[in-house]
Structure formats: structure tokens, C-alpha cells
CSV table of C-alpha atoms and ligand atoms in Angstrom, one decimal:
chain,number,residue,atom,x,y,z
A,1,UNK,CA,-9.0,59.8,28.1
A,2,UNK,CA,-6.7,62.7,27.2
A,3,UNK,CA,-4.2,62.5,24.3
A,4,UNK,CA,-1.3,61.8,26.7
A,5,UNK,CA,-3.5,59.6,28.9
A,6,UNK,CA,-1.5,60.4,32.0
A,7,UNK,CA,-3.7,62.9,33.9
A,8,UNK,CA,-4.9,60.7,36.8
A,9,UNK,CA,-3.1,60.3,40.1
A,10,UNK,CA,-3.4,57.1,42.1
A,11,UNK,CA,-6.8,56.7,43.8
A,12,UNK,CA,-8.2,54.1,46.2
A,13,UNK,CA,-10.1,52.7,43.2
A,14,UNK,CA,-7.0,52.0,41.3
A,15,UNK,CA,-6.7,48.4,40.1
A,16,UNK,CA,-4.0,45.8,40.5
A,17,UNK,CA,-2.7,44.6,37.1
A,18,UNK,CA,-0.1,42.0,36.1
A,19,UNK,CA,1.3,42.6,32.6
A,20,UNK,CA,3.0,39.5,31.1
A,21,UNK,CA,5.5,40.4,28.4
A,22,UNK,CA,7.8,43.4,28.3
A,23,UNK,CA,7.9,44.0,24.5
A,24,UNK,CA,6.6,47.3,23.2
A,25,UNK,CA,2.9,46.4,23.7
A,26,UNK,CA,3.4,45.2,27.3
A,27,UNK,CA,5.7,48.1,28.3
A,28,UNK,CA,3.4,50.7,26.7
A,29,UNK,CA,0.4,49.2,28.5
A,30,UNK,CA,2.3,49.0,31.8
A,31,UNK,CA,3.4,52.6,31.4
A,32,UNK,CA,0.0,54.0,30.7
A,33,UNK,CA,-1.7,52.0,33.5
A,34,UNK,CA,1.0,53.0,36.0
A,35,UNK,CA,0.8,56.7,34.9
A,36,UNK,CA,-2.9,56.6,35.4
A,37,UNK,CA,-2.6,55.5,39.0
A,38,UNK,CA,-3.0,51.7,38.8
A,39,UNK,CA,-0.7,49.2,40.6
A,40,UNK,CA,1.2,47.4,37.9
A,41,UNK,CA,3.6,44.5,37.9
A,42,UNK,CA,5.4,43.9,34.6
A,43,UNK,CA,6.9,40.4,34.2
A,44,UNK,CA,9.4,39.4,31.5
A,45,UNK,CA,12.6,37.4,31.7
A,46,UNK,CA,14.3,40.0,29.4
A,47,UNK,CA,13.7,42.9,31.8
A,48,UNK,CA,16.7,44.3,33.4
A,49,UNK,CA,19.1,42.1,31.4
A,50,UNK,CA,21.4,43.6,28.9
A,51,UNK,CA,19.5,41.8,26.1
A,52,UNK,CA,21.0,42.5,22.7
A,53,UNK,CA,19.0,42.4,19.5
A,54,UNK,CA,21.0,39.3,18.3
A,55,UNK,CA,19.7,37.1,21.1
A,56,UNK,CA,16.5,38.6,22.4
A,57,UNK,CA,13.4,36.7,21.4
A,58,UNK,CA,11.3,39.9,21.6
A,59,UNK,CA,10.1,41.2,18.2
A,60,UNK,CA,10.2,44.7,19.7
A,61,UNK,CA,14.0,44.5,20.2
A,62,UNK,CA,14.3,43.5,16.5
A,63,UNK,CA,12.0,46.1,15.1
A,64,UNK,CA,13.1,49.0,12.9
A,65,UNK,CA,10.6,51.4,14.4
A,66,UNK,CA,9.1,52.5,11.1
A,67,UNK,CA,5.7,54.2,11.7
A,68,UNK,CA,3.7,53.5,8.6
A,69,UNK,CA,0.5,55.1,9.8
A,70,UNK,CA,-0.8,57.1,6.8
A,71,UNK,CA,0.6,55.0,4.0
A,72,UNK,CA,-2.0,52.3,4.7
A,73,UNK,CA,-4.2,51.0,2.0
A,74,UNK,CA,-7.5,51.8,3.8
A,75,UNK,CA,-8.9,55.1,4.9
A,76,UNK,CA,-11.5,53.7,7.4
A,77,UNK,CA,-12.2,50.8,9.7
A,78,UNK,CA,-10.4,49.5,12.8
A,79,UNK,CA,-6.9,49.3,11.3
A,80,UNK,CA,-7.0,52.9,10.1
A,81,UNK,CA,-8.4,54.2,13.4
A,82,UNK,CA,-5.8,52.4,15.4
A,83,UNK,CA,-3.1,53.8,13.2
A,84,UNK,CA,-4.4,57.4,13.5
A,85,UNK,CA,-4.8,57.2,17.2
A,86,UNK,CA,-1.4,55.6,17.7
A,87,UNK,CA,0.4,58.3,15.7
A,88,UNK,CA,-1.3,61.0,17.7
A,89,UNK,CA,-0.4,59.2,21.0
A,90,UNK,CA,3.2,58.6,20.0
A,91,UNK,CA,3.5,62.4,19.4
A,92,UNK,CA,2.0,63.3,22.8
A,93,UNK,CA,3.8,60.5,24.7
A,94,UNK,CA,7.2,61.5,23.2
A,95,UNK,CA,6.6,65.0,24.3
A,96,UNK,CA,5.6,64.0,27.8
A,97,UNK,CA,8.6,61.6,28.1
A,98,UNK,CA,11.0,64.2,26.8
A,99,UNK,CA,9.8,66.7,29.3
A,100,UNK,CA,10.9,64.2,32.0
A,101,UNK,CA,14.3,63.8,30.4
A,102,UNK,CA,13.5,60.7,28.4
A,103,UNK,CA,13.6,61.7,24.7
A,104,UNK,CA,12.8,59.2,21.9
A,105,UNK,CA,14.6,59.9,18.6
A,106,UNK,CA,12.0,60.5,15.9
A,107,UNK,CA,12.7,61.0,12.2
A,108,UNK,CA,9.9,62.2,9.9
A,109,UNK,CA,9.5,61.4,6.2
A,110,UNK,CA,8.7,58.2,4.4
A,111,UNK,CA,9.0,57.5,0.7
A,112,UNK,CA,7.1,54.5,-0.6
A,113,UNK,CA,8.5,53.4,-4.0
A,114,UNK,CA,6.3,51.9,-6.7
A,115,UNK,CA,8.0,49.0,-8.5
A,116,UNK,CA,5.3,48.2,-11.1
A,117,UNK,CA,2.3,49.8,-12.8
A,118,UNK,CA,-0.5,48.4,-10.5
A,119,UNK,CA,1.5,49.7,-7.5
A,120,UNK,CA,1.8,53.1,-9.1
A,121,UNK,CA,-2.0,53.2,-9.7
A,122,UNK,CA,-2.7,52.2,-6.1
A,123,UNK,CA,-0.4,55.0,-5.0
A,124,UNK,CA,-2.3,57.5,-7.1
A,125,UNK,CA,-5.6,56.5,-5.5
A,126,UNK,CA,-4.0,56.7,-2.0
A,127,UNK,CA,-2.6,60.1,-2.8
A,128,UNK,CA,-6.0,61.5,-3.8
A,129,UNK,CA,-7.6,60.0,-0.6
A,130,UNK,CA,-4.9,61.4,1.7
A,131,UNK,CA,-4.9,64.8,0.1
A,132,UNK,CA,-8.6,65.0,0.7
A,133,UNK,CA,-7.9,64.5,4.4
A,134,UNK,CA,-5.4,67.3,4.3
A,135,UNK,CA,-2.4,65.0,5.0
A,136,UNK,CA,1.1,66.1,3.7
A,137,UNK,CA,1.4,63.6,0.8
A,138,UNK,CA,3.0,64.1,-2.6
A,139,UNK,CA,3.7,62.0,-5.6
A,140,UNK,CA,7.2,61.9,-6.8
A,141,UNK,CA,7.7,61.3,-10.6
A,142,UNK,CA,10.4,59.0,-12.1
A,143,UNK,CA,12.4,62.1,-13.1
A,144,UNK,CA,12.3,63.5,-9.5
A,145,UNK,CA,13.4,60.1,-8.1
A,146,UNK,CA,16.2,59.9,-10.6
A,147,UNK,CA,17.5,63.3,-9.3
A,148,UNK,CA,18.0,61.9,-5.8
A,149,UNK,CA,21.5,61.2,-4.7
A,150,UNK,CA,22.6,58.6,-3.6
A,151,UNK,CA,20.4,56.7,-6.1
A,152,UNK,CA,17.3,54.9,-5.0
A,153,UNK,CA,16.6,51.2,-5.7
A,154,UNK,CA,15.9,50.7,-9.4
A,155,UNK,CA,13.7,50.4,-11.4
A,156,UNK,CA,11.4,52.4,-9.3
A,157,UNK,CA,8.5,53.9,-11.4
A,158,UNK,CA,7.4,56.6,-9.0
A,159,UNK,CA,6.9,57.2,-5.4
A,160,UNK,CA,4.6,58.5,-2.7
A,161,UNK,CA,6.1,60.8,-0.1
A,162,UNK,CA,4.5,61.2,3.3
A,163,UNK,CA,6.0,63.8,5.5
A,164,UNK,CA,3.8,62.7,8.4
A,165,UNK,CA,5.0,59.1,8.6
A,166,UNK,CA,8.5,58.3,10.0
A,167,UNK,CA,10.5,56.3,12.4
A,168,UNK,CA,11.2,56.1,16.1
A,169,UNK,CA,14.0,54.3,17.8
A,170,UNK,CA,12.3,51.2,19.3
A,171,UNK,CA,15.1,50.6,21.9
A,172,UNK,CA,14.8,54.1,23.1
A,173,UNK,CA,11.1,53.9,23.2
A,174,UNK,CA,11.2,50.7,25.3
A,175,UNK,CA,13.8,52.2,27.7
A,176,UNK,CA,12.0,55.5,28.0
A,177,UNK,CA,8.6,54.0,28.7
A,178,UNK,CA,10.0,51.4,31.1
A,179,UNK,CA,12.2,53.8,33.1
A,180,UNK,CA,9.4,56.4,33.3
A,181,UNK,CA,6.9,53.8,34.5
A,182,UNK,CA,9.4,52.6,37.1
A,183,UNK,CA,9.8,56.2,38.3
A,184,UNK,CA,6.0,56.3,38.7
A,185,UNK,CA,6.1,53.2,40.8
A,186,UNK,CA,5.9,50.3,38.4
A,187,UNK,CA,7.3,47.0,39.7
A,188,UNK,CA,9.1,44.9,37.1
A,189,UNK,CA,10.2,41.4,37.5
A,190,UNK,CA,12.8,39.7,35.3
A,191,UNK,CA,11.1,36.3,35.4
A,192,UNK,CA,9.3,33.9,33.1
A,193,UNK,CA,5.6,33.1,33.6
A,194,UNK,CA,4.9,29.4,33.3
A,195,UNK,CA,1.1,29.3,33.8
A,196,UNK,CA,-1.8,31.7,34.1
A,197,UNK,CA,-5.1,30.8,35.8
A,198,UNK,CA,-8.1,32.3,37.5
A,199,UNK,CA,-7.6,33.1,41.2
A,200,UNK,CA,-8.6,30.2,43.4
A,201,UNK,CA,-10.7,32.5,45.7
A,202,UNK,CA,-12.5,35.7,44.5
A,203,UNK,CA,-12.1,37.5,41.2
A,204,UNK,CA,-8.9,38.0,39.5
A,205,UNK,CA,-6.0,36.1,38.0
A,206,UNK,CA,-2.8,34.5,39.2
A,207,UNK,CA,0.5,33.7,37.5
A,208,UNK,CA,3.0,31.0,38.4
A,209,UNK,CA,6.6,31.9,37.8
A,210,UNK,CA,9.5,29.7,36.8
A,211,UNK,CA,10.8,29.8,40.4
A,212,UNK,CA,7.5,28.4,41.6
A,213,UNK,CA,6.2,31.5,43.2
A,214,UNK,CA,2.6,32.6,42.6
A,215,UNK,CA,1.4,36.2,42.1
A,216,UNK,CA,-2.1,37.6,41.9
A,217,UNK,CA,-3.9,40.6,40.6
A,218,UNK,CA,-7.4,41.8,39.7
A,219,UNK,CA,-6.4,42.1,36.0
A,220,UNK,CA,-4.0,40.1,33.8
A,221,UNK,CA,-2.8,41.5,30.5
A,222,UNK,CA,-1.2,38.9,28.3
A,223,UNK,CA,1.2,40.7,26.0
A,224,UNK,CA,3.8,37.9,25.5
A,225,UNK,CA,4.0,38.2,21.7
A,226,UNK,CA,4.3,34.8,20.0
A,227,UNK,CA,4.7,33.0,23.3
A,228,UNK,CA,1.2,34.1,24.5
A,229,UNK,CA,-0.3,31.2,22.6
A,230,UNK,CA,1.3,28.5,24.7
A,231,UNK,CA,0.2,30.2,28.0
A,232,UNK,CA,-3.4,30.4,26.7
A,233,UNK,CA,-3.3,26.8,25.4
A,234,UNK,CA,-2.2,25.6,28.8
A,235,UNK,CA,-5.0,27.6,30.4
A,236,UNK,CA,-7.6,26.2,28.0
A,237,UNK,CA,-6.4,22.7,28.7
A,238,UNK,CA,-7.3,23.1,32.4
A,239,UNK,CA,-10.9,21.9,32.0
A,240,UNK,CA,-13.4,23.8,34.1
A,241,UNK,CA,-10.8,26.4,35.1
A,242,UNK,CA,-9.8,27.1,31.5
A,243,UNK,CA,-13.5,27.2,30.5
A,244,UNK,CA,-13.5,30.7,32.0
A,245,UNK,CA,-11.9,31.8,28.8
A,246,UNK,CA,-14.1,32.9,25.9
A,247,UNK,CA,-15.8,30.3,23.8
A,248,UNK,CA,-14.8,30.1,20.2
A,249,UNK,CA,-12.0,28.6,18.2
A,250,UNK,CA,-8.6,28.6,19.9
A,251,UNK,CA,-6.4,31.6,19.2
A,252,UNK,CA,-3.6,30.8,16.9
A,253,UNK,CA,-0.5,32.9,16.3
A,254,UNK,CA,1.9,32.0,13.5
A,255,UNK,CA,5.6,33.0,13.8
A,256,UNK,CA,6.8,35.1,10.9
A,257,UNK,CA,10.5,35.7,11.1
A,258,UNK,CA,12.1,38.9,10.1
A,259,UNK,CA,15.8,39.6,9.5
A,260,UNK,CA,17.5,43.0,9.5
A,261,UNK,CA,21.0,44.4,9.0
A,262,UNK,CA,22.9,47.4,10.2
A,263,UNK,CA,25.2,48.8,7.5
A,264,UNK,CA,27.9,51.3,7.5
A,265,UNK,CA,27.8,53.4,4.3
A,266,UNK,CA,30.7,55.4,2.8
A,267,UNK,CA,31.2,58.9,4.2
A,268,UNK,CA,30.0,60.7,1.1
A,269,UNK,CA,26.8,58.7,1.1
A,270,UNK,CA,26.3,59.2,4.8
A,271,UNK,CA,26.1,62.9,4.5
A,272,UNK,CA,23.3,62.7,1.9
A,273,UNK,CA,21.2,60.0,3.5
A,274,UNK,CA,21.5,61.7,6.9
A,275,UNK,CA,20.0,65.0,5.8
A,276,UNK,CA,16.8,66.0,7.4
A,277,UNK,CA,13.8,65.2,5.2
A,278,UNK,CA,11.8,68.0,3.5
A,279,UNK,CA,9.7,70.3,5.6
A,280,UNK,CA,6.0,69.5,5.5
A,281,UNK,CA,5.4,72.6,3.4
A,282,UNK,CA,8.2,71.8,1.0
A,283,UNK,CA,7.1,68.3,0.2
A,284,UNK,CA,7.4,69.0,-3.6
A,285,UNK,CA,11.1,69.9,-3.3
A,286,UNK,CA,13.4,66.9,-3.5
A,287,UNK,CA,16.2,66.7,-0.9
A,288,UNK,CA,19.2,64.4,-0.9
A,289,UNK,CA,17.4,61.6,0.8
A,290,UNK,CA,13.8,61.5,2.0
A,291,UNK,CA,13.9,59.7,5.3
A,292,UNK,CA,12.8,56.1,5.4
A,293,UNK,CA,12.6,54.5,1.9
A,294,UNK,CA,10.3,51.4,1.4
A,295,UNK,CA,11.0,49.2,-1.6
A,296,UNK,CA,8.8,46.1,-2.1
A,297,UNK,CA,8.2,45.8,1.6
A,298,UNK,CA,11.8,46.2,2.6
A,299,UNK,CA,12.8,49.3,4.6
A,300,UNK,CA,15.9,51.5,4.3
A,301,UNK,CA,16.2,53.5,7.5
A,302,UNK,CA,18.9,56.1,7.8
A,303,UNK,CA,20.4,56.2,11.3
A,304,UNK,CA,22.8,59.2,11.3
A,305,UNK,CA,22.3,59.4,15.1
A,306,UNK,CA,24.1,56.1,15.7
A,307,UNK,CA,27.8,56.1,16.5
A,308,UNK,CA,30.0,57.2,13.6
A,309,UNK,CA,27.0,58.9,11.8
A,310,UNK,CA,27.2,56.5,8.8
A,311,UNK,CA,24.7,53.8,9.8
A,312,UNK,CA,21.7,52.6,7.8
A,313,UNK,CA,19.2,49.9,8.9
A,314,UNK,CA,17.9,47.5,6.2
A,315,UNK,CA,15.0,45.2,6.9
A,316,UNK,CA,13.0,43.2,7.1
A,317,UNK,CA,12.3,39.9,5.4
A,318,UNK,CA,9.0,38.0,5.9
A,319,UNK,CA,9.8,34.3,6.5
A,320,UNK,CA,7.3,31.7,7.7
A,321,UNK,CA,8.5,29.8,10.8
A,322,UNK,CA,11.2,30.3,13.4
A,323,UNK,CA,14.3,29.5,11.4
A,324,UNK,CA,16.1,32.2,9.4
A,325,UNK,CA,16.6,31.5,5.7
A,326,UNK,CA,20.1,32.6,4.4
A,327,UNK,CA,18.6,33.1,0.9
A,328,UNK,CA,16.0,35.6,2.4
A,329,UNK,CA,18.9,37.4,4.1
A,330,UNK,CA,20.8,37.6,0.8
A,331,UNK,CA,17.7,38.9,-1.0
A,332,UNK,CA,17.3,41.5,1.7
A,333,UNK,CA,21.0,42.5,1.4
A,334,UNK,CA,20.7,43.2,-2.4
A,335,UNK,CA,17.1,44.3,-2.3
A,336,UNK,CA,16.1,41.4,-4.5
A,337,UNK,CA,18.6,42.6,-7.2
A,338,UNK,CA,17.5,46.2,-7.1
A,339,UNK,CA,20.2,47.6,-4.7
A,340,UNK,CA,22.2,50.5,-6.0
A,341,UNK,CA,26.0,50.2,-6.0
A,342,UNK,CA,26.6,52.4,-2.9
A,343,UNK,CA,24.3,50.1,-0.9
A,344,UNK,CA,26.1,46.9,-2.1
A,345,UNK,CA,29.4,48.5,-1.1
A,346,UNK,CA,28.2,49.2,2.5
A,347,UNK,CA,29.8,47.2,5.2
A,348,UNK,CA,27.5,44.9,7.3
A,349,UNK,CA,28.1,45.9,11.0
A,350,UNK,CA,25.5,43.7,12.6
A,351,UNK,CA,22.6,41.5,11.8
A,352,UNK,CA,19.6,40.3,13.8
A,353,UNK,CA,16.2,38.6,13.6
A,354,UNK,CA,12.9,38.5,15.5
A,355,UNK,CA,9.6,36.7,15.4
A,356,UNK,CA,6.4,38.6,14.6
A,357,UNK,CA,3.2,37.1,16.0
A,358,UNK,CA,0.7,36.9,13.1
A,359,UNK,CA,-2.9,36.0,14.0
A,360,UNK,CA,-4.1,33.0,12.0
A,361,UNK,CA,-7.5,33.6,10.3
A,362,UNK,CA,-8.2,37.0,12.1
A,363,UNK,CA,-7.1,40.5,11.5
A,364,UNK,CA,-4.1,41.9,13.4
A,365,UNK,CA,-3.9,43.0,16.2
A,366,UNK,CA,-5.7,40.8,18.7
A,367,UNK,CA,-7.1,43.1,21.4
A,368,UNK,CA,-9.6,40.9,23.2
A,369,UNK,CA,-11.2,40.5,26.6
A,370,UNK,CA,-10.9,36.7,26.9
A,371,UNK,CA,-12.7,36.4,30.3
A,372,UNK,CA,-13.5,38.8,33.1
A,373,UNK,CA,-10.2,40.4,34.1
A,374,UNK,CA,-8.2,38.7,31.4
A,375,UNK,CA,-7.0,40.8,28.4
A,376,UNK,CA,-5.1,39.7,25.4
A,377,UNK,CA,-3.0,42.4,23.6
A,378,UNK,CA,-1.0,40.5,21.0
A,379,UNK,CA,-0.8,39.5,17.3
A,380,UNK,CA,0.4,42.9,16.1
A,381,UNK,CA,2.4,41.2,13.4
A,382,UNK,CA,4.2,43.9,11.4
A,383,UNK,CA,3.1,47.0,13.2
A,384,UNK,CA,3.5,46.5,16.9
A,385,UNK,CA,5.7,49.5,17.4
A,386,UNK,CA,3.3,51.7,15.5
A,387,UNK,CA,0.2,50.3,17.2
A,388,UNK,CA,1.5,50.0,20.8
A,389,UNK,CA,0.0,53.3,22.1
A,390,UNK,CA,-3.5,52.6,20.8
A,391,UNK,CA,-3.3,49.0,22.1
A,392,UNK,CA,-2.2,50.3,25.5
A,393,UNK,CA,-5.1,52.8,25.5
A,394,UNK,CA,-7.5,49.9,24.7
A,395,UNK,CA,-6.1,47.9,27.7
A,396,UNK,CA,-6.4,50.9,30.0
A,397,UNK,CA,-10.0,51.6,28.9
A,398,UNK,CA,-10.9,47.9,29.7
A,399,UNK,CA,-9.4,48.1,33.1
A,400,UNK,CA,-11.0,51.4,33.9
A,401,UNK,CA,-14.4,50.2,32.7
A,402,UNK,CA,-14.6,48.2,35.9
A,403,UNK,CA,-14.1,51.2,38.2
B,1,FAD,C1,12.9,42.4,11.9
B,1,FAD,C2,11.6,43.1,12.4
B,1,FAD,C3,11.4,44.4,12.0
B,1,FAD,C4,10.2,45.0,12.4
B,1,FAD,N1,10.0,46.4,12.1
B,1,FAD,C5,8.9,47.0,12.5
B,1,FAD,C6,8.7,48.4,12.3
B,1,FAD,O1,9.6,49.0,11.6
B,1,FAD,N2,7.6,49.0,12.8
B,1,FAD,C7,6.7,48.3,13.5
B,1,FAD,O2,5.7,48.9,13.9
B,1,FAD,N3,6.8,47.0,13.8
B,1,FAD,C8,7.9,46.3,13.3
B,1,FAD,N4,8.1,45.0,13.5
B,1,FAD,C9,7.0,44.3,14.2
B,1,FAD,C10,7.1,44.5,15.7
B,1,FAD,O3,8.4,44.3,16.1
B,1,FAD,C11,6.1,43.7,16.5
B,1,FAD,O4,4.8,43.9,15.9
B,1,FAD,C12,6.0,44.1,17.9
B,1,FAD,O5,7.3,44.2,18.4
B,1,FAD,C13,5.2,43.1,18.8
B,1,FAD,O6,5.4,43.5,20.1
B,1,FAD,P1,4.9,42.7,21.3
B,1,FAD,O7,5.1,43.5,22.5
B,1,FAD,O8,3.5,42.2,21.0
B,1,FAD,O9,5.8,41.3,21.3
B,1,FAD,P2,7.3,41.1,21.7
B,1,FAD,O10,8.1,42.3,21.3
B,1,FAD,O11,7.7,39.8,21.1
B,1,FAD,O12,7.3,41.0,23.2
B,1,FAD,C14,6.8,39.9,23.9
B,1,FAD,C15,7.6,39.8,25.2
B,1,FAD,O13,7.0,38.8,26.0
B,1,FAD,C16,8.0,38.1,26.7
B,1,FAD,N5,7.6,36.8,27.1
B,1,FAD,C17,7.4,35.7,26.3
B,1,FAD,N6,7.0,34.7,27.0
B,1,FAD,C18,6.9,35.1,28.3
B,1,FAD,C19,6.6,34.4,29.5
B,1,FAD,N7,6.2,33.2,29.5
B,1,FAD,N8,6.7,35.2,30.7
B,1,FAD,C20,7.0,36.5,30.6
B,1,FAD,N9,7.3,37.1,29.5
B,1,FAD,C21,7.3,36.4,28.3
B,1,FAD,C22,9.2,38.1,25.7
B,1,FAD,O14,10.5,38.0,26.4
B,1,FAD,C23,9.1,39.4,25.0
B,1,FAD,O15,9.9,40.4,25.6
B,1,FAD,C24,9.2,44.3,13.1
B,1,FAD,C25,9.5,43.0,13.5
B,1,FAD,C26,10.6,42.4,13.1
B,1,FAD,C27,10.9,41.0,13.5
């Protein structure tokens, strides 16, 4: 498959595919399948509605869009490969979408702060590994960090700057992929799927919708995030029909709630945090603000492109379960006591939350062929926006392996 993956027009051998779930993983899969000439139906009750981040259950509509591809603790294995492939695909997909009038805002640069000695040591090891690979990484000393205005969270001991990581706008990405797929012939249905089951006659799968109607296709892609588990549990409880699904322990996804805030900073601060991050070749020169800043798992994401030019996203907490914890939100708001004064003075414009699907007892994400014609693309946990392209490519490869 080419980097853009979109070089194949519809052929008589194209497959019919139903994608359940229109979060970033489902939409990316539907887009790639449709662009490659398959006949795709995307089903999600949130499609077509004016769903706001405050109310939508989709994790993707709550995401910050941070692409932490290179600042990953490993340099090999499946997780690393998915990250590398996804970053390359996001680049070529964005280019191809922009050429058709659907740009996705991308901001490069990510500074990972070290809050203690062990973290600083880990960063030094990572720096050596990434520099060996020729990636634009640099270590920023305490003195360099202290020279940055507005001040960073304290007490940071040092930092690792990656010019090749960054952030995309997840809402724009969803919209661009969805509208581009629709222009290529995608059918999307704002409905809820209540059950999935093997087709009664012949190969393939069928879904029953909330309104009672039944739809069929040769392939079914389950990308319903945290809710995919209940659809699978209902299938597995169908005795012989459910037995079509792979043997093994039932798949379990745990909800991990994340909260996030949109802040409006003072005008003087906005100018500094909205500056473009350093150019790849200047990664040793310290600018006003280095792009996304990550402090103890919490992300500060400048959004100078949002109305007023003074916005900053701050997220996200990691809370087990489905109910938001006010204490976790407070800790996010003041960065666990490390927030600089300018951040504490910022006005909260909006707050939201979302549920991440975390696989229980297995590594994220879950990309599995559960039965002939049934694919699971879920359990992305913290990195679904980052990993959506490689996941979609995996889906497409599975479908096309049957041609
Ligand atoms: C606050 C927060 C911040 C985050 N920040 C980042 C980040 O910076 N970078 C990053 O890479 N990741 C981030 N994530 C993680 C990321 O959001 C998820 O990994 C990703 O969105 C998962 O996408 P998905 O498509 O699998 O699931 P979802 O986005 O949850 O999509 C599932 C979809 O399925 C639909 N659905 C459910 N049930 C049914 C049904 N029965 N019938 C039809 N449709 C159904 C839902 O309506 C939903 O739209 C963040 C998550 C949170 C909560």
C-alpha cells in the first residue's frame, strides 16, 4: 500500500464493509476503505449531529490531538512501529486532504519535562536512542528552561524537545476525513447499532439498528470505542452463532475517563505561547514557547488558531471509571501544584471529558480479526488519534487480503 493508501479506484472486486463507530479510528478506517474503492457504510448515532465535546461520548471528540510518536519509551516492537507508520501516514493524509480543500491544522514541537531524577535519566537514554535514528531531538537544560517566557511548570529539572512530534486538531481531522470519504461515495448513517451477528445465509455480517432495520455486508469493522465490548458480549452470548468469534478469554475494555479544559490566557502570554516552535535545524535555540508541553502526563496545548488567539488546552486526567472526579479536575487545573502564576490567572472558557477504552490484560490497541469477516479496531486507550492511520491501514489490509 502506498503512503497515502488512496491509489486504487473502485473495482468489481471491491468489498462491502460496515464500520460501526465514527470516532477517529472508525472514520479513518471508513475513509481509507472508501478511497481504495470499497463500498463502505459508516454507522454512528453521533454522525451528522452537531455534537459538542461536552456531551459527546466519543473519546475522539474529547481528545487534544497530541501526537506523541517519537517520545515513546521503546524503539522497537509493535507499539513503536504503529507510531512511526501513523506519523508518516498523518503527514501524507493531511497533504492529500489539504489538496482537496480539507486542511487539518498541525503544530509541530513537543517538550517533555522531567520532574525528577529518574525521569531525567530516562530522557537521556531516549535522547541517545533517537539521535542514533537521526530524529530531531535535543535535551534542554534547567538553565535553558528557566529562560523560557512565560515560565514553564516548576520544578522541572530538564526537558526533551522533539521537533518531529506535535499536535493536530482532532475535530478538523474527523470532519476532513468524514467529508472527504462522503465525497468519494461513503454512506453514513446517524444510528445506533444494537446487535451484530453473522449473516443468516452465506458469508458476511449483519447489524441490527435501534429502529429495527437490519443491514448486511461482507465485512464488519467494530470501532465503537468503549461500547464495542457490549456489542461483542451480546454476540458471544448467542450460543452457536456467537461461537463464530475467536476462542479465548472475553475481551475486556476498561473505561478511563479524561478531563480537559480550554483556557484563555492574558494577551501578553498569548503572544509568547502562540509563537511557532523552533525550526528542526534550530532545535538548540530556545524560543518563547516550544509547542506542546507535557508535565507529568498532563499536556499544555497552545491553540493560537482558535477564536481570539489566546486559547490553550490543558488535559488530561486519568481517572478509572465513568464518573468525573472534581479533585482530579482541580489537580489538572493547577498542574498538581506546579502551575505558574500566568496559568492560574487564565480564565476557564470550557471544560469537557471523554472515556478512553483501555484493554484489560492486553497491550493497546486491539487490532484483531475475531472471526472471518469480523474485525475489531479498538482499545487505543491514550493514543487513538495518533494511531488511527496505522489502525485504518491494518483494517484495509485485512479486507483486501480476501480479494
Ligand atoms: C480527554 C482526552 C484527551 C485525549 N487526548 C489524546 C491526544 O492528545 N492524543 C491521542 O492520540 N489520543 C488522545 N486521547 C485518546 C483518544 O481520544 C482515544 O484513544 C481515541 O479517541 C479512541 O478513538 P475510537 O475511535 O476508538 O473511539 P471513540 O472516539 O470513542 O469512538 C467510538 C464511536 O463509536 C460510537 N458508538 C458507540 N456505540 C455505538 C453503537 N452501538 N452503534 C454505533 N456507534 C456506536 C460512538 O458514538 C463513538 O463516536 C484522549 C482521550 C481523552 C478522553
